Coordinates of C-alpha atoms in Angstrom, one line a residue:
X1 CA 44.9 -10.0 27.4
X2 CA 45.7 -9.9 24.3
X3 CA 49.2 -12.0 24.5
X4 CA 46.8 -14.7 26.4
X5 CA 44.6 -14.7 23.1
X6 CA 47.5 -14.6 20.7
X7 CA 48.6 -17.8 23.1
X8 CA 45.0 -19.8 22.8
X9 CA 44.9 -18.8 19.1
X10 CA 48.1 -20.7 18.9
X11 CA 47.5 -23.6 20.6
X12 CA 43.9 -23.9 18.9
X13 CA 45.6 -23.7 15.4
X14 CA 48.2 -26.6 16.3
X15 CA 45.7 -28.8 17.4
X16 CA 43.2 -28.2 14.7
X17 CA 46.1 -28.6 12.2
X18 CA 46.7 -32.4 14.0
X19 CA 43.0 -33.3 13.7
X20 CA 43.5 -33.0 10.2
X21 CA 46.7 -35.2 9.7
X22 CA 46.6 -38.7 9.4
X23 CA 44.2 -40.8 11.6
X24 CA 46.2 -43.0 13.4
X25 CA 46.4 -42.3 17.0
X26 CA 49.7 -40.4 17.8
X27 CA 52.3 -38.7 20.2
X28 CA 51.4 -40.6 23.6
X29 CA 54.3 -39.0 26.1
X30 CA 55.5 -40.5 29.1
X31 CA 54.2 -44.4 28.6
X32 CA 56.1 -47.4 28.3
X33 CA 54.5 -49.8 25.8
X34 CA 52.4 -52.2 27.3
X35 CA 50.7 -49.2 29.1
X36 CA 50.5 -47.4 26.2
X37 CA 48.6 -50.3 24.7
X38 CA 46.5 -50.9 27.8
X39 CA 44.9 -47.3 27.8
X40 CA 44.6 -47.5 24.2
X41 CA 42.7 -50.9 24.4
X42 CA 40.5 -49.4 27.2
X43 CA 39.8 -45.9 25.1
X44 CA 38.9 -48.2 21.6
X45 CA 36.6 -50.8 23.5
X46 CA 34.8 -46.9 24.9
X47 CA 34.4 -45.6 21.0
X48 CA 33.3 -48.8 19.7
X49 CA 30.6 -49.2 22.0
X50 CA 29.8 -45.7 21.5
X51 CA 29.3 -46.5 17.6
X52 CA 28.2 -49.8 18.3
X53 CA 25.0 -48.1 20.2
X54 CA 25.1 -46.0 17.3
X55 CA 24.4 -48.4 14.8
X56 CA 27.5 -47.5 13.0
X57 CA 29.6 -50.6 13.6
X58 CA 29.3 -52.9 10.4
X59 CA 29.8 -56.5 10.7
X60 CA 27.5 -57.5 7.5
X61 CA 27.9 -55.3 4.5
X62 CA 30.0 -56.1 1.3
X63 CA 32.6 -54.0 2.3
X64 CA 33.0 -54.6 6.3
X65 CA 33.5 -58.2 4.8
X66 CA 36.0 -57.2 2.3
X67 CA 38.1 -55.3 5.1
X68 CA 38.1 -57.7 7.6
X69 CA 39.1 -60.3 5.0
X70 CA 41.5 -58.4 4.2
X71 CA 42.6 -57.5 7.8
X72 CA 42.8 -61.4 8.6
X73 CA 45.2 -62.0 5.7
X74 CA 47.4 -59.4 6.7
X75 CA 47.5 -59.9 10.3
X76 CA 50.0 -63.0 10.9
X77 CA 52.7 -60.9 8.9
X78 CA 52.0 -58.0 11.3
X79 CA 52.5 -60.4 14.1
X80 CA 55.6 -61.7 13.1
X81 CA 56.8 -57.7 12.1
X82 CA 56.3 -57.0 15.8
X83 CA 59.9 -56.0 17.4
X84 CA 58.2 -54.3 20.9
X85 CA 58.7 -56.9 23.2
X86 CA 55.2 -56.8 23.8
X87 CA 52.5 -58.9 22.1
X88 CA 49.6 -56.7 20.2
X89 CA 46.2 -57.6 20.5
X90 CA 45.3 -56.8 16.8
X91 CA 41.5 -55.7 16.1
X92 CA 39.7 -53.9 13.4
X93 CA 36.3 -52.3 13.5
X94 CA 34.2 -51.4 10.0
X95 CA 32.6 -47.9 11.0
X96 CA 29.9 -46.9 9.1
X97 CA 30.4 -43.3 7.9
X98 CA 31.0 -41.1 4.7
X99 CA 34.2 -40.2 6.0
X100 CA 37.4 -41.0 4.3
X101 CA 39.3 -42.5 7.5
X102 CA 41.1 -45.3 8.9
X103 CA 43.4 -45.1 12.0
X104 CA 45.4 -47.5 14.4
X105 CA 46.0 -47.1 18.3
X106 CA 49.2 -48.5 19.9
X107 CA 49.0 -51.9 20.0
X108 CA 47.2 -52.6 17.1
X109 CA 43.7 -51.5 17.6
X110 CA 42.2 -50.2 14.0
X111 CA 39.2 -49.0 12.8
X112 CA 38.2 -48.7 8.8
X113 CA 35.5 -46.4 7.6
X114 CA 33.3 -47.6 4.8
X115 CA 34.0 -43.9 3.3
X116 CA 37.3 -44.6 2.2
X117 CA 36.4 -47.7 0.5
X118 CA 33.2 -47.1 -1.0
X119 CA 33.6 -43.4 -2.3
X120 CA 37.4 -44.0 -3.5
X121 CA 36.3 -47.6 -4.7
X122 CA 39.1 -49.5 -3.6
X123 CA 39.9 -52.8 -4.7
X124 CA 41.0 -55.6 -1.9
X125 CA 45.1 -54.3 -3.0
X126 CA 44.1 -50.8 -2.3
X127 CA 42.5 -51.6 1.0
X128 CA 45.9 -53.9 2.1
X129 CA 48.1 -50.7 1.0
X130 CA 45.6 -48.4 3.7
X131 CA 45.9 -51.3 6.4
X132 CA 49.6 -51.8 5.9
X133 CA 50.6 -48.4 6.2
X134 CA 48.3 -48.0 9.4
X135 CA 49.8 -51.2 11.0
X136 CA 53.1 -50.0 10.3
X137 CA 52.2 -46.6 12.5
X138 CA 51.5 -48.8 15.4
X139 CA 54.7 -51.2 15.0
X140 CA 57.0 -48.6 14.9
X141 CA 55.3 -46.7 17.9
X142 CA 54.9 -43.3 16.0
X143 CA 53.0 -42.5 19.2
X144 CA 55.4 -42.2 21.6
X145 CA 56.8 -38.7 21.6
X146 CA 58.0 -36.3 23.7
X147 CA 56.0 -35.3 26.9
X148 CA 55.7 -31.6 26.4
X149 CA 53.5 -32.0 23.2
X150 CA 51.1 -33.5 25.3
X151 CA 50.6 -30.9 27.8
X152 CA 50.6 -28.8 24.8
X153 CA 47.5 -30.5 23.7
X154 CA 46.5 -30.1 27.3
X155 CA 46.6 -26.4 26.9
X156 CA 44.8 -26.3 24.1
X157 CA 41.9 -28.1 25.1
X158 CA 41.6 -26.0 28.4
X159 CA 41.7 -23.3 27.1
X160 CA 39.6 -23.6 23.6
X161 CA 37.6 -26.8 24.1
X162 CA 34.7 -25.6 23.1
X163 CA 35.9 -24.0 20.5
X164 CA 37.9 -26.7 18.5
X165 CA 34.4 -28.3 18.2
X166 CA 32.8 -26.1 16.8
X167 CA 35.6 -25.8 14.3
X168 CA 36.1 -29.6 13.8
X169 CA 32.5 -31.2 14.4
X170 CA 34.4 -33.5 16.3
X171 CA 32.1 -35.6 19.4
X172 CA 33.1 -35.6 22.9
X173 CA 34.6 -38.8 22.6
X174 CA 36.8 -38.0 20.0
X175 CA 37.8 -35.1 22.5
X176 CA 38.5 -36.9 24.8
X177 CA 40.8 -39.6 22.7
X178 CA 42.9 -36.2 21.7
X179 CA 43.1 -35.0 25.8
X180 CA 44.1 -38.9 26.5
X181 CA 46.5 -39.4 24.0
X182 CA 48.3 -36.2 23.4
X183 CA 48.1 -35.5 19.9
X184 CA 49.2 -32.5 19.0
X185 CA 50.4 -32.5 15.7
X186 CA 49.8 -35.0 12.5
X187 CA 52.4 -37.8 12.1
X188 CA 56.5 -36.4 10.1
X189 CA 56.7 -36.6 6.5
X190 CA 59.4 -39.3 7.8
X191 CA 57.1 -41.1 9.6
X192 CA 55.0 -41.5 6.9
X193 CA 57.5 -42.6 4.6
X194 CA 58.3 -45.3 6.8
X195 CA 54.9 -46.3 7.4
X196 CA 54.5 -46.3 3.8
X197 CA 57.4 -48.5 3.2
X198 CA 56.4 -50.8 5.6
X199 CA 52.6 -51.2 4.8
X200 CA 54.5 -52.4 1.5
X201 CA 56.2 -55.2 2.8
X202 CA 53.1 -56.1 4.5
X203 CA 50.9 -56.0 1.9
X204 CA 53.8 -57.8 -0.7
X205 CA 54.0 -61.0 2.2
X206 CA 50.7 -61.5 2.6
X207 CA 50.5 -61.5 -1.1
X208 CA 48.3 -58.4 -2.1
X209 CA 50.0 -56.2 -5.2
X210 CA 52.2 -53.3 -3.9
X211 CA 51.5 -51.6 -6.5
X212 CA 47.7 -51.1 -5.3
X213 CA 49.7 -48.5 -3.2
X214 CA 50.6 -45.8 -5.7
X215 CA 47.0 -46.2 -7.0
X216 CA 45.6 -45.8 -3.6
X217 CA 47.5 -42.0 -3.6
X218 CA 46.9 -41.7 -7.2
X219 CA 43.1 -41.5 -6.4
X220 CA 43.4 -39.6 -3.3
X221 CA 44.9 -37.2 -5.5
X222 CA 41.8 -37.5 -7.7
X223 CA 39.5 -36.2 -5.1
X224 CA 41.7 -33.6 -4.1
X225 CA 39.8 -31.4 -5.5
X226 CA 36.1 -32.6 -5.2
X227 CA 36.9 -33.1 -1.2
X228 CA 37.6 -30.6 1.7
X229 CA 38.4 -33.8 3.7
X230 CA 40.8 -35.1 1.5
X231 CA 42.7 -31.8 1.2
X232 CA 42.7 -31.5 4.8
X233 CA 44.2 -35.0 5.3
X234 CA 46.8 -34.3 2.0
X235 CA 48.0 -30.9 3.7
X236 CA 49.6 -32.7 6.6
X237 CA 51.3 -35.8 5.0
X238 CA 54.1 -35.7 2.2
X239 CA 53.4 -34.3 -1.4
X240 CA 51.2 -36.8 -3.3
X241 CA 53.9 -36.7 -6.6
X242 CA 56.9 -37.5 -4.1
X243 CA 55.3 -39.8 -1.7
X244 CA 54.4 -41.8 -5.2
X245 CA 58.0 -41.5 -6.5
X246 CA 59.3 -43.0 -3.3
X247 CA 56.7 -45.8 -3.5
X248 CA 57.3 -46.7 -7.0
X249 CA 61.3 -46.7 -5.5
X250 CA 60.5 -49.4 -3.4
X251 CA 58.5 -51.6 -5.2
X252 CA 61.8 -53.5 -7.2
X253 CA 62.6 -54.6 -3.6
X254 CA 58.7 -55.2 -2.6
X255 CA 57.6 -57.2 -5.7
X256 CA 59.8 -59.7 -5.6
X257 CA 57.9 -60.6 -1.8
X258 CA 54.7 -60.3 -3.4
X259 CA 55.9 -62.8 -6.0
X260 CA 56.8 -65.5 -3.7
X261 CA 53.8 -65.0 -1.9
X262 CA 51.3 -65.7 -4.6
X263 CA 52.9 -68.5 -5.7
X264 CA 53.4 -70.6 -2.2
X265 CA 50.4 -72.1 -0.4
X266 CA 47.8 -70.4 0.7
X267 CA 46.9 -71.7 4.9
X268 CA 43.6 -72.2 5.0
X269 CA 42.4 -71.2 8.7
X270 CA 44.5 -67.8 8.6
X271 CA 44.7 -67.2 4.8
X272 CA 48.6 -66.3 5.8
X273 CA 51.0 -67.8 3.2
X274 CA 53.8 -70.3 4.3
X275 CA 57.5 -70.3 3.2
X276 CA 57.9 -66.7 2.3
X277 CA 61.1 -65.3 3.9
X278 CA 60.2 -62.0 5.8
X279 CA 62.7 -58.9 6.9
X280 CA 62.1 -56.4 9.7
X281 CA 61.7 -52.9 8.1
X282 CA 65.0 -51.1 9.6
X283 CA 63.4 -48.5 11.5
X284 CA 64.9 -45.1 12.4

């Protein structure tokens, strides 16, 4: 009996330690993409009703405005990054909630909390760097991973359900996203590197300032200490000093972009620029 404990003690840490990683939905085994993207369209349209009958979806506030702005600008370049052979039906939802979150399913459904704009008080650059970076996740289909993490997950939940929300808070829906999905474990240090990288690019074409992105870490690192959610989510993704360094790396290559975008015209119906040269972030 006590092996079996040792066992569900286990599995309970692992997933507890994925709930606090990065947001993005992750580590989907066994899917090919399109119905990868299907079930995740099918599970978003569920928690955004759910919210919606809420009243936490926000459509009218200073800030849902600013993101979806912000969202619309960047979407055409994320369009054009696409390299999946299948087309993604890009979204965003504003959540109203204190939380410091954003996320992004497989094919391109996101959701942005007011939290993480209002409490870090991020400018419309900082906000591009957040949605650039969770786009990127979704391009480079961080969420396919191997099958057995899932069933891990699988485990976990059978055997310490109730458990893991008493330790997390977490509803039933989001539950039930982690049983769907198989996420077991927060996104590499790699992985976020490359989404990093490429959240720059995106950000740079559709001409927002990359370097809003090492300000955006810069005050996460802030409220490191005034926040048990932001140490949580900064345990599980690379070391705030490096992560910055590599950033700061990039932006020679990045600025440039960013350059030529605020210069050339501005289209008026998808606030994309026109005759800015994009490359394909050479992922591993």
């Amino acid at each position: 009996m006590t092996t079996f404990n040792n066992i569900k003690n286990a599995l309970l840490l692992t997933t507890i330690t994925t709930l606090a990683g990065c947001t993005t939905v992750a580590d989907m085994a066994g899917y090919d993409t399109a119905t990868l993207n299907t079930d995740a369209a099918k599970s978003y349209s569920q928690v955004v009703s759910k919210a919606s009958s809420q009243g936490a979806v926000d459509n009218t506030s200073a800030t849902a405005i600013r993101v979806k702005n912000v969202f619309n600008r960047m979407k055409p370049y994320a369009v054009r990054a696409n390299t999946t052979g299948v087309p993604f039906d890009w979204q965003v939802t504003v959540i109203r909630s204190p939380e410091l979150n954003a996320w992004a399913m497989p094919g391109g459904k996101m959701a942005f909390y007011t939290g993480i704009v209002e409490k870090l008080q991020l400018t419309d650059a900082e906000i591009a760097a957040i949605m650039g970076h969770e786009m990127t996740h979704a391009l480079s289909e961080h969420s396919k991973k191997d099958a057995g993490q899932k069933i891990l997950t699988g485990l976990a939940l059978q055997l310490g359900g109730a458990e893991l929300q008493s330790r997390t808070g977490l509803s039933d829906d989001a539950l039930g996203l982690i049983s769907d999905y198989g996420l077991d474990k927060p996104f590499s240090r790699s992985q976020e590197s490359q989404a990093d990288a490429g959240g720059l690019r995106l950000m740079a074409e559709a001409g927002y300032n990359p370097e809003a992105a090492v300000a955006v870490w810069q005050k996460m690192e802030a409220a490191n200490g005034r926040s048990n959610t932001i140490a949580t989510l900064m345990s599980t993704h690379p070391n705030s000093g490096q992560r910055i360094a590599k950033i700061q790396a990039l932006l020679p290559e990045v600025t440039p972009v960013y350059q030529a975008a605020a210069k050339a015209p501005t289209n008026a119906t998808s606030g994309a620029t026109t005759g800015v040269t994009t490359r394909t972030i050479k992922r591993k």
